[in-house]
PDB file of C-alpha atoms and ligand atoms in Angstrom:
ATOM      1  CA  MET H   1       0.000   0.000   0.000  1.00  0.00           C
ATOM      2  CA  ILE H   2       1.244   3.486  -0.870  1.00  0.00           C
ATOM      3  CA  VAL H   3       1.080   5.827   2.096  1.00  0.00           C
ATOM      4  CA  ARG H   4      -0.682   8.961   0.945  1.00  0.00           C
ATOM      5  CA  THR H   5      -1.529  11.749   3.355  1.00  0.00           C
ATOM      6  CA  ARG H   6      -2.922  15.230   2.997  1.00  0.00           C
ATOM      7  CA  PHE H   7      -2.845  18.570   4.723  1.00  0.00           C
ATOM      8  CA  ALA H   8      -6.230  20.233   4.289  1.00  0.00           C
ATOM      9  CA  PRO H   9      -6.288  23.846   5.473  1.00  0.00           C
ATOM     10  CA  SER H  10      -9.069  26.326   4.790  1.00  0.00           C
ATOM     11  CA  PRO H  11      -7.719  29.422   3.045  1.00  0.00           C
ATOM     12  CA  THR H  12      -9.371  31.733   5.557  1.00  0.00           C
ATOM     13  CA  GLY H  13      -6.109  32.931   7.121  1.00  0.00           C
ATOM     14  CA  ARG H  14      -2.374  32.283   7.264  1.00  0.00           C
ATOM     15  CA  LEU H  15      -1.042  29.202   9.035  1.00  0.00           C
ATOM     16  CA  HIS H  16      -0.303  29.184  12.764  1.00  0.00           C
ATOM     17  CA  LEU H  17       1.574  26.745  14.979  1.00  0.00           C
ATOM     18  CA  GLY H  18      -1.379  24.357  15.150  1.00  0.00           C
ATOM     19  CA  HIS H  19      -1.389  24.041  11.376  1.00  0.00           C
ATOM     20  CA  ALA H  20       2.379  23.602  11.357  1.00  0.00           C
ATOM     21  CA  LEU H  21       2.020  20.529  13.578  1.00  0.00           C
ATOM     22  CA  ALA H  22      -0.826  19.157  11.428  1.00  0.00           C
ATOM     23  CA  ALA H  23       1.194  19.677   8.258  1.00  0.00           C
ATOM     24  CA  ARG H  24       4.354  18.189   9.813  1.00  0.00           C
ATOM     25  CA  VAL H  25       2.501  15.069  10.971  1.00  0.00           C
ATOM     26  CA  ALA H  26       1.006  14.454   7.512  1.00  0.00           C
ATOM     27  CA  HIS H  27       4.282  15.277   5.764  1.00  0.00           C
ATOM     28  CA  ASP H  28       6.468  13.059   7.957  1.00  0.00           C
ATOM     29  CA  LEU H  29       4.143  10.077   7.810  1.00  0.00           C
ATOM     30  CA  ALA H  30       4.290  10.171   4.007  1.00  0.00           C
ATOM     31  CA  ARG H  31       8.014  10.877   3.772  1.00  0.00           C
ATOM     32  CA  GLU H  32       8.933   8.064   6.171  1.00  0.00           C
ATOM     33  CA  ALA H  33       7.243   5.513   3.896  1.00  0.00           C
ATOM     34  CA  PRO H  34       8.924   4.385   0.673  1.00  0.00           C
ATOM     35  CA  GLY H  35       7.160   6.128  -2.211  1.00  0.00           C
ATOM     36  CA  GLY H  36       4.821   7.946   0.190  1.00  0.00           C
ATOM     37  CA  GLU H  37       3.024  11.059  -1.009  1.00  0.00           C
ATOM     38  CA  PHE H  38       1.967  14.189   0.830  1.00  0.00           C
ATOM     39  CA  LEU H  39      -0.855  16.150  -0.806  1.00  0.00           C
ATOM     40  CA  LEU H  40      -2.239  19.608  -0.236  1.00  0.00           C
ATOM     41  CA  ARG H  41      -5.963  20.255  -0.373  1.00  0.00           C
ATOM     42  CA  PHE H  42      -7.591  23.621   0.087  1.00  0.00           C
ATOM     43  CA  GLU H  43     -10.894  23.241   1.904  1.00  0.00           C
ATOM     44  CA  ASP H  44     -12.221  26.433   0.376  1.00  0.00           C
ATOM     45  CA  ILE H  45     -15.973  25.824   0.312  1.00  0.00           C
ATOM     46  CA  ASP H  46     -16.534  28.079   3.303  1.00  0.00           C
ATOM     47  CA  GLY H  47     -17.727  30.950   1.087  1.00  0.00           C
ATOM     48  CA  PRO H  48     -17.202  34.478   2.320  1.00  0.00           C
ATOM     49  CA  ARG H  49     -14.334  33.768   4.722  1.00  0.00           C
ATOM     50  CA  VAL H  50     -12.071  32.451   1.952  1.00  0.00           C
ATOM     51  CA  ARG H  51      -9.665  34.992   0.452  1.00  0.00           C
ATOM     52  CA  GLU H  52      -7.544  34.513  -2.650  1.00  0.00           C
ATOM     53  CA  GLU H  53      -4.354  35.808  -0.986  1.00  0.00           C
ATOM     54  CA  PHE H  54      -4.438  32.989   1.601  1.00  0.00           C
ATOM     55  CA  TYR H  55      -3.929  30.172  -0.929  1.00  0.00           C
ATOM     56  CA  GLN H  56      -0.553  31.574  -1.836  1.00  0.00           C
ATOM     57  CA  GLY H  57       0.198  32.622   1.739  1.00  0.00           C
ATOM     58  CA  ILE H  58      -0.362  29.066   2.968  1.00  0.00           C
ATOM     59  CA  GLU H  59       1.854  27.621   0.231  1.00  0.00           C
ATOM     60  CA  GLU H  60       4.556  30.123   1.176  1.00  0.00           C
ATOM     61  CA  ASP H  61       4.289  29.158   4.852  1.00  0.00           C
ATOM     62  CA  LEU H  62       4.584  25.444   4.022  1.00  0.00           C
ATOM     63  CA  LEU H  63       7.579  25.939   1.733  1.00  0.00           C
ATOM     64  CA  TRP H  64       9.314  28.046   4.365  1.00  0.00           C
ATOM     65  CA  LEU H  65       8.715  25.248   6.875  1.00  0.00           C
ATOM     66  CA  GLY H  66      10.290  22.820   4.392  1.00  0.00           C
ATOM     67  CA  LEU H  67       7.036  20.835   4.049  1.00  0.00           C
ATOM     68  CA  ARG H  68       6.871  20.368   0.300  1.00  0.00           C
ATOM     69  CA  TRP H  69       3.746  18.711  -1.096  1.00  0.00           C
ATOM     70  CA  ASP H  70       3.413  16.445  -4.136  1.00  0.00           C
ATOM     71  CA  GLY H  71       1.424  17.357  -7.227  1.00  0.00           C
ATOM     72  CA  VAL H  72      -1.002  20.207  -7.716  1.00  0.00           C
ATOM     73  CA  PRO H  73      -3.061  21.326  -4.695  1.00  0.00           C
ATOM     74  CA  LEU H  74      -6.736  20.387  -4.938  1.00  0.00           C
ATOM     75  CA  ARG H  75      -9.373  23.061  -4.384  1.00  0.00           C
ATOM     76  CA  GLN H  76     -12.698  21.835  -3.067  1.00  0.00           C
ATOM     77  CA  THR H  77     -14.488  24.569  -5.000  1.00  0.00           C
ATOM     78  CA  THR H  78     -13.630  22.643  -8.195  1.00  0.00           C
ATOM     79  CA  ARG H  79     -15.300  19.492  -6.893  1.00  0.00           C
ATOM     80  CA  THR H  80     -18.951  20.445  -6.542  1.00  0.00           C
ATOM     81  CA  ALA H  81     -20.112  17.876  -9.128  1.00  0.00           C
ATOM     82  CA  ALA H  82     -18.565  15.053  -7.089  1.00  0.00           C
ATOM     83  CA  TYR H  83     -20.222  16.275  -3.879  1.00  0.00           C
ATOM     84  CA  GLU H  84     -23.585  16.534  -5.648  1.00  0.00           C
ATOM     85  CA  ALA H  85     -23.227  13.002  -6.985  1.00  0.00           C
ATOM     86  CA  ALA H  86     -22.557  11.689  -3.469  1.00  0.00           C
ATOM     87  CA  LEU H  87     -25.546  13.587  -2.108  1.00  0.00           C
ATOM     88  CA  ASP H  88     -27.698  12.181  -4.917  1.00  0.00           C
ATOM     89  CA  GLU H  89     -26.613   8.695  -3.963  1.00  0.00           C
ATOM     90  CA  LEU H  90     -27.640   9.212  -0.341  1.00  0.00           C
ATOM     91  CA  ARG H  91     -30.953  10.741  -1.464  1.00  0.00           C
ATOM     92  CA  ALA H  92     -31.588   7.769  -3.739  1.00  0.00           C
ATOM     93  CA  MET H  93     -31.065   5.491  -0.738  1.00  0.00           C
ATOM     94  CA  GLY H  94     -33.699   7.534   1.122  1.00  0.00           C
ATOM     95  CA  LEU H  95     -31.114   8.598   3.696  1.00  0.00           C
ATOM     96  CA  ALA H  96     -31.064  12.364   3.136  1.00  0.00           C
ATOM     97  CA  TYR H  97     -33.864  14.779   3.940  1.00  0.00           C
ATOM     98  CA  PRO H  98     -34.285  18.513   3.342  1.00  0.00           C
ATOM     99  CA  CYS H  99     -34.058  20.684   6.440  1.00  0.00           C
ATOM    100  CA  PHE H 100     -35.729  24.080   6.337  1.00  0.00           C
ATOM    101  CA  CYS H 101     -34.894  25.088   9.921  1.00  0.00           C
ATOM    102  CA  THR H 102     -33.110  28.312  10.660  1.00  0.00           C
ATOM    103  CA  ARG H 103     -30.522  28.431  13.409  1.00  0.00           C
ATOM    104  CA  ARG H 104     -33.000  30.315  15.557  1.00  0.00           C
ATOM    105  CA  GLU H 105     -35.725  27.710  15.052  1.00  0.00           C
ATOM    106  CA  ILE H 106     -33.323  24.950  16.045  1.00  0.00           C
ATOM    107  CA  GLN H 107     -32.373  26.844  19.225  1.00  0.00           C
ATOM    108  CA  ALA H 108     -36.038  27.398  20.067  1.00  0.00           C
ATOM    109  CA  GLU H 109     -36.884  23.727  19.502  1.00  0.00           C
ATOM    110  CA  LEU H 110     -33.975  22.580  21.667  1.00  0.00           C
ATOM    111  CA  ALA H 111     -35.061  24.956  24.426  1.00  0.00           C
ATOM    112  CA  ARG H 112     -38.587  23.506  24.275  1.00  0.00           C
ATOM    113  CA  MET H 113     -37.410  19.906  24.590  1.00  0.00           C
ATOM    114  CA  ALA H 114     -37.306  18.280  27.998  1.00  0.00           C
ATOM    115  CA  SER H 115     -34.067  16.480  27.152  1.00  0.00           C
ATOM    116  CA  ALA H 116     -32.215  17.798  24.124  1.00  0.00           C
ATOM    117  CA  PRO H 117     -30.093  15.280  22.190  1.00  0.00           C
ATOM    118  CA  GLN H 118     -26.454  15.853  23.142  1.00  0.00           C
ATOM    119  CA  GLY H 119     -23.270  15.627  21.072  1.00  0.00           C
ATOM    120  CA  PRO H 120     -19.660  16.141  22.149  1.00  0.00           C
ATOM    121  CA  GLU H 121     -19.973  19.887  21.668  1.00  0.00           C
ATOM    122  CA  GLY H 122     -23.483  20.459  22.967  1.00  0.00           C
ATOM    123  CA  PRO H 123     -26.963  19.717  21.687  1.00  0.00           C
ATOM    124  CA  VAL H 124     -27.338  18.284  18.199  1.00  0.00           C
ATOM    125  CA  TYR H 125     -30.108  18.827  15.660  1.00  0.00           C
ATOM    126  CA  PRO H 126     -33.430  17.849  17.268  1.00  0.00           C
ATOM    127  CA  GLY H 127     -34.756  16.204  14.097  1.00  0.00           C
ATOM    128  CA  THR H 128     -37.606  18.632  13.381  1.00  0.00           C
ATOM    129  CA  CYS H 129     -37.576  18.264   9.585  1.00  0.00           C
ATOM    130  CA  ARG H 130     -37.038  14.505   9.726  1.00  0.00           C
ATOM    131  CA  LYS H 131     -40.693  14.298  10.693  1.00  0.00           C
ATOM    132  CA  LEU H 132     -42.065  16.238   7.700  1.00  0.00           C
ATOM    133  CA  GLY H 133     -44.175  14.326   5.218  1.00  0.00           C
ATOM    134  CA  GLU H 134     -43.133  13.863   1.586  1.00  0.00           C
ATOM    135  CA  ASP H 135     -45.893  16.219   0.330  1.00  0.00           C
ATOM    136  CA  GLU H 136     -44.871  19.031   2.616  1.00  0.00           C
ATOM    137  CA  ARG H 137     -41.210  18.604   1.646  1.00  0.00           C
ATOM    138  CA  ARG H 138     -42.042  18.753  -2.025  1.00  0.00           C
ATOM    139  CA  ALA H 139     -44.327  21.765  -1.604  1.00  0.00           C
ATOM    140  CA  ARG H 140     -41.751  23.714   0.343  1.00  0.00           C
ATOM    141  CA  ILE H 141     -38.957  22.917  -2.099  1.00  0.00           C
ATOM    142  CA  LEU H 142     -41.204  23.941  -5.001  1.00  0.00           C
ATOM    143  CA  ALA H 143     -42.054  27.153  -3.154  1.00  0.00           C
ATOM    144  CA  GLY H 144     -38.334  27.925  -3.096  1.00  0.00           C
ATOM    145  CA  ASP H 145     -37.869  27.599   0.685  1.00  0.00           C
ATOM    146  CA  ALA H 146     -34.156  27.618   1.487  1.00  0.00           C
ATOM    147  CA  HIS H 147     -33.062  24.219   2.746  1.00  0.00           C
ATOM    148  CA  ALA H 148     -30.057  22.203   3.779  1.00  0.00           C
ATOM    149  CA  TRP H 149     -29.810  18.409   3.416  1.00  0.00           C
ATOM    150  CA  ARG H 150     -29.254  16.220   6.438  1.00  0.00           C
ATOM    151  CA  LEU H 151     -28.332  12.584   6.862  1.00  0.00           C
ATOM    152  CA  ASP H 152     -31.027  10.432   8.420  1.00  0.00           C
ATOM    153  CA  SER H 153     -28.419   8.833  10.636  1.00  0.00           C
ATOM    154  CA  GLY H 154     -30.639   6.325  12.471  1.00  0.00           C
ATOM    155  CA  PRO H 155     -31.669   4.315   9.383  1.00  0.00           C
ATOM    156  CA  ALA H 156     -28.196   4.919   7.911  1.00  0.00           C
ATOM    157  CA  ALA H 157     -26.609   3.190  10.907  1.00  0.00           C
ATOM    158  CA  GLN H 158     -29.048   0.292  10.570  1.00  0.00           C
ATOM    159  CA  ILE H 159     -27.887  -0.269   7.016  1.00  0.00           C
ATOM    160  CA  THR H 160     -24.167  -0.265   7.772  1.00  0.00           C
ATOM    161  CA  GLY H 161     -24.261  -2.195  11.039  1.00  0.00           C
ATOM    162  CA  GLN H 162     -21.488  -1.714  13.599  1.00  0.00           C
ATOM    163  CA  LEU H 163     -18.400   0.025  12.182  1.00  0.00           C
ATOM    164  CA  THR H 164     -14.950   0.756  13.579  1.00  0.00           C
ATOM    165  CA  PHE H 165     -11.949   2.850  12.648  1.00  0.00           C
ATOM    166  CA  ARG H 166      -8.281   2.413  13.411  1.00  0.00           C
ATOM    167  CA  ASP H 167      -6.302   5.308  14.804  1.00  0.00           C
ATOM    168  CA  LEU H 168      -2.519   5.128  15.136  1.00  0.00           C
ATOM    169  CA  ARG H 169      -2.619   6.834  18.543  1.00  0.00           C
ATOM    170  CA  HIS H 170      -5.969   5.750  19.927  1.00  0.00           C
ATOM    171  CA  GLY H 171      -6.269   2.185  18.620  1.00  0.00           C
ATOM    172  CA  VAL H 172      -9.455   0.664  17.234  1.00  0.00           C
ATOM    173  CA  ILE H 173     -12.534   2.728  18.002  1.00  0.00           C
ATOM    174  CA  ASP H 174     -16.160   1.646  17.733  1.00  0.00           C
ATOM    175  CA  VAL H 175     -18.113   4.075  15.575  1.00  0.00           C
ATOM    176  CA  ARG H 176     -20.954   5.874  17.282  1.00  0.00           C
ATOM    177  CA  PRO H 177     -23.023   6.754  14.212  1.00  0.00           C
ATOM    178  CA  LEU H 178     -25.435   9.016  16.099  1.00  0.00           C
ATOM    179  CA  LEU H 179     -22.728  10.976  17.923  1.00  0.00           C
ATOM    180  CA  LEU H 180     -23.192  14.136  15.855  1.00  0.00           C
ATOM    181  CA  GLY H 181     -26.890  13.575  15.179  1.00  0.00           C
ATOM    182  CA  ASP H 182     -28.276  14.102  11.680  1.00  0.00           C
ATOM    183  CA  ILE H 183     -25.244  15.847  10.208  1.00  0.00           C
ATOM    184  CA  VAL H 184     -25.573  18.431   7.466  1.00  0.00           C
ATOM    185  CA  LEU H 185     -24.609  17.000   4.077  1.00  0.00           C
ATOM    186  CA  ALA H 186     -25.256  20.176   2.139  1.00  0.00           C
ATOM    187  CA  ARG H 187     -25.524  23.630   3.635  1.00  0.00           C
ATOM    188  CA  LYS H 188     -28.215  26.055   2.511  1.00  0.00           C
ATOM    189  CA  ASP H 189     -25.656  28.551   1.274  1.00  0.00           C
ATOM    190  CA  ILE H 190     -22.996  26.425  -0.413  1.00  0.00           C
ATOM    191  CA  GLY H 191     -24.764  23.227  -1.489  1.00  0.00           C
ATOM    192  CA  THR H 192     -22.254  20.962   0.230  1.00  0.00           C
ATOM    193  CA  ALA H 193     -20.691  20.663   3.673  1.00  0.00           C
ATOM    194  CA  TYR H 194     -17.486  19.670   5.414  1.00  0.00           C
ATOM    195  CA  HIS H 195     -18.334  16.065   6.328  1.00  0.00           C
ATOM    196  CA  LEU H 196     -19.455  15.025   2.863  1.00  0.00           C
ATOM    197  CA  ALA H 197     -16.750  16.925   0.987  1.00  0.00           C
ATOM    198  CA  VAL H 198     -13.919  15.548   3.094  1.00  0.00           C
ATOM    199  CA  VAL H 199     -15.063  11.950   2.724  1.00  0.00           C
ATOM    200  CA  VAL H 200     -15.548  12.256  -1.032  1.00  0.00           C
ATOM    201  CA  ASP H 201     -12.162  13.928  -1.500  1.00  0.00           C
ATOM    202  CA  ASP H 202     -10.186  11.586   0.731  1.00  0.00           C
ATOM    203  CA  ALA H 203     -11.496   8.706  -1.380  1.00  0.00           C
ATOM    204  CA  SER H 204     -10.887  10.404  -4.698  1.00  0.00           C
ATOM    205  CA  GLN H 205      -7.346  11.454  -3.705  1.00  0.00           C
ATOM    206  CA  GLU H 206      -6.768   7.899  -2.439  1.00  0.00           C
ATOM    207  CA  ILE H 207      -5.669   9.083   0.986  1.00  0.00           C
ATOM    208  CA  SER H 208      -4.453   6.040   2.913  1.00  0.00           C
ATOM    209  CA  HIS H 209      -3.850   7.866   6.206  1.00  0.00           C
ATOM    210  CA  VAL H 210      -6.058  10.727   7.349  1.00  0.00           C
ATOM    211  CA  THR H 211      -4.126  12.806   9.867  1.00  0.00           C
ATOM    212  CA  ARG H 212      -5.760  15.694  11.670  1.00  0.00           C
ATOM    213  CA  GLY H 213      -6.261  17.279  15.064  1.00  0.00           C
ATOM    214  CA  GLU H 214      -7.955  15.533  17.957  1.00  0.00           C
ATOM    215  CA  ASP H 215     -10.742  18.108  17.816  1.00  0.00           C
ATOM    216  CA  LEU H 216     -12.000  16.269  14.734  1.00  0.00           C
ATOM    217  CA  LEU H 217     -12.113  12.838  16.366  1.00  0.00           C
ATOM    218  CA  SER H 218     -15.882  13.077  16.793  1.00  0.00           C
ATOM    219  CA  SER H 219     -16.277  13.930  13.091  1.00  0.00           C
ATOM    220  CA  THR H 220     -14.554  10.684  12.157  1.00  0.00           C
ATOM    221  CA  HIS H 221     -17.540   8.761  13.544  1.00  0.00           C
ATOM    222  CA  ALA H 222     -19.738  10.490  10.970  1.00  0.00           C
ATOM    223  CA  HIS H 223     -17.118  10.090   8.253  1.00  0.00           C
ATOM    224  CA  ARG H 224     -16.900   6.330   8.695  1.00  0.00           C
ATOM    225  CA  LEU H 225     -20.673   6.126   8.423  1.00  0.00           C
ATOM    226  CA  LEU H 226     -20.635   8.116   5.169  1.00  0.00           C
ATOM    227  CA  GLN H 227     -17.764   6.036   3.771  1.00  0.00           C
ATOM    228  CA  ALA H 228     -19.636   2.817   4.472  1.00  0.00           C
ATOM    229  CA  LEU H 229     -22.861   4.138   2.909  1.00  0.00           C
ATOM    230  CA  LEU H 230     -21.088   5.395  -0.201  1.00  0.00           C
ATOM    231  CA  GLY H 231     -18.914   2.295  -0.584  1.00  0.00           C
ATOM    232  CA  LEU H 232     -15.682   4.270  -0.137  1.00  0.00           C
ATOM    233  CA  PRO H 233     -12.457   2.776   1.221  1.00  0.00           C
ATOM    234  CA  GLU H 234     -11.609   3.094   4.902  1.00  0.00           C
ATOM    235  CA  PRO H 235      -8.430   5.065   5.600  1.00  0.00           C
ATOM    236  CA  VAL H 236      -6.256   4.651   8.685  1.00  0.00           C
ATOM    237  CA  TYR H 237      -6.527   7.649  11.010  1.00  0.00           C
ATOM    238  CA  LEU H 238      -4.122   9.573  13.148  1.00  0.00           C
ATOM    239  CA  HIS H 239      -5.684  12.222  15.370  1.00  0.00           C
ATOM    240  CA  HIS H 240      -2.809  14.237  16.759  1.00  0.00           C
ATOM    241  CA  ARG H 241      -2.820  16.435  19.831  1.00  0.00           C
ATOM    242  CA  LEU H 242      -3.611  20.116  19.466  1.00  0.00           C
ATOM    243  CA  VAL H 243      -1.172  22.942  19.984  1.00  0.00           C
ATOM    244  CA  THR H 244      -2.351  25.252  22.734  1.00  0.00           C
ATOM    245  CA  ASP H 245      -1.207  28.679  23.897  1.00  0.00           C
ATOM    246  CA  GLU H 246       0.313  29.325  27.311  1.00  0.00           C
ATOM    247  CA  LEU H 247      -3.185  29.429  28.824  1.00  0.00           C
ATOM    248  CA  GLY H 248      -3.995  26.031  27.394  1.00  0.00           C
ATOM    249  CA  HIS H 249      -6.393  27.450  24.802  1.00  0.00           C
ATOM    250  CA  ARG H 250      -6.534  26.051  21.309  1.00  0.00           C
ATOM    251  CA  LEU H 251      -4.897  28.304  18.743  1.00  0.00           C
ATOM    252  CA  ALA H 252      -7.258  30.110  16.440  1.00  0.00           C
ATOM    253  CA  LYS H 253      -6.654  31.909  13.175  1.00  0.00           C
ATOM    254  CA  ARG H 254      -6.814  35.169  15.070  1.00  0.00           C
ATOM    255  CA  SER H 255      -3.771  34.310  17.217  1.00  0.00           C
ATOM    256  CA  ASP H 256      -1.669  36.380  14.827  1.00  0.00           C
ATOM    257  CA  SER H 257       1.361  36.508  17.077  1.00  0.00           C
ATOM    258  CA  LEU H 258       1.645  32.759  16.670  1.00  0.00           C
ATOM    259  CA  SER H 259       1.347  32.821  12.906  1.00  0.00           C
ATOM    260  CA  ILE H 260       4.120  31.159  10.934  1.00  0.00           C
ATOM    261  CA  ALA H 261       4.592  34.370   8.963  1.00  0.00           C
ATOM    262  CA  ALA H 262       5.135  36.392  12.165  1.00  0.00           C
ATOM    263  CA  MET H 263       7.676  33.901  13.477  1.00  0.00           C
ATOM    264  CA  ARG H 264       9.484  33.908  10.193  1.00  0.00           C
ATOM    265  CA  GLU H 265       9.688  37.690  10.333  1.00  0.00           C
ATOM    266  CA  ALA H 266      10.975  37.519  13.892  1.00  0.00           C
ATOM    267  CA  GLY H 267      13.896  35.456  12.584  1.00  0.00           C
ATOM    268  CA  LYS H 268      12.856  32.083  13.983  1.00  0.00           C
ATOM    269  CA  PRO H 269      14.473  29.200  12.036  1.00  0.00           C
ATOM    270  CA  PRO H 270      11.856  26.818  10.595  1.00  0.00           C
ATOM    271  CA  HIS H 271      13.491  23.589  11.790  1.00  0.00           C
ATOM    272  CA  SER H 272      13.562  24.721  15.415  1.00  0.00           C
ATOM    273  CA  LEU H 273       9.935  25.823  15.166  1.00  0.00           C
ATOM    274  CA  LEU H 274       8.932  22.379  13.936  1.00  0.00           C
ATOM    275  CA  GLU H 275      11.031  20.632  16.584  1.00  0.00           C
ATOM    276  CA  GLU H 276       9.642  22.723  19.427  1.00  0.00           C
ATOM    277  CA  LEU H 277       6.136  21.610  18.521  1.00  0.00           C
ATOM    278  CA  GLY H 278       7.102  18.273  20.037  1.00  0.00           C
ATOM    279  CA  PRO H 279       5.626  14.853  19.312  1.00  0.00           C
ATOM    280  CA  ALA H 280       2.264  14.407  17.637  1.00  0.00           C
TER     281      ALA H 280
HETATM  282  N1  LIG F   1     -10.035  21.746   6.914  1.00  0.00           N
HETATM  283  C1  LIG F   1      -9.906  21.232   8.236  1.00  0.00           C
HETATM  284  C2  LIG F   1      -9.113  22.179   9.100  1.00  0.00           C
HETATM  285  O1  LIG F   1      -8.650  23.193   8.643  1.00  0.00           O
HETATM  286  C3  LIG F   1      -9.226  19.894   8.249  1.00  0.00           C
HETATM  287  C4  LIG F   1     -10.106  18.857   7.705  1.00  0.00           C
HETATM  288  C5  LIG F   1      -9.671  17.450   7.904  1.00  0.00           C
HETATM  289  O2  LIG F   1      -8.478  17.176   8.100  1.00  0.00           O
HETATM  290  O3  LIG F   1     -10.518  16.593   7.808  1.00  0.00           O
HETATM  291  O4  LIG F   1      -8.989  21.944  10.296  1.00  0.00           O
END
């Protein structure tokens, strides 16, 4: 098996130390394997926050760090047809339903519920639109009501049966298909969404090892479910620790002082920066 990894930043800012660790982990895993490949993918579907200057800025940051990628970077914005095809497949299986809820309506519904369904980061979608009848769905779509598409994760999990994934740090993990609730497959505004796009692209780029921060561990449960439904191969995972600031907070794009560009300007040598990040 060829080890193929990817670094998948969103071009919504320059890279910071957290990204440097993510990129180093993916890069090293590929470079340590004979014939391994390290790919770069721009997760640029997040509409208004994406800025053209950041594609080049990110490439510059990676090259300065000495983390050279193979081939031409993939942009998710060029892949909408593939995401639509995957969504169509899930719709044809009867596993995707339109969701007309606004954020406010979801909040109100959750507040009304005696026990709101919980995910790792708080309440998950309460399932309001799952209960709509076919006629109402059709009428509202025909009337032009804005809608997202969600996975009907209960029946989806019944179809796949129990799944697992293997993580190089955490071992074999049993998939909890309902962990994130009925995830969004296509957002109202952009016609696709992170979970679906990442699964479709990892398969199409033949990524053997998906490396990413521990904050995305819960997403992997949903990703394995989607992979099984769509008949896509199962990658090996490596969820690495997150880089935190001196207060123990996760780094965000706004932590400009910790940006790679700022450190470069301050005269920091790239190899010592990468070393100081410590083990994955
Ligand atoms: N685009 C995501 C990020 O910037 C990474 C996605 C992934 O590795 O699955 O954190």
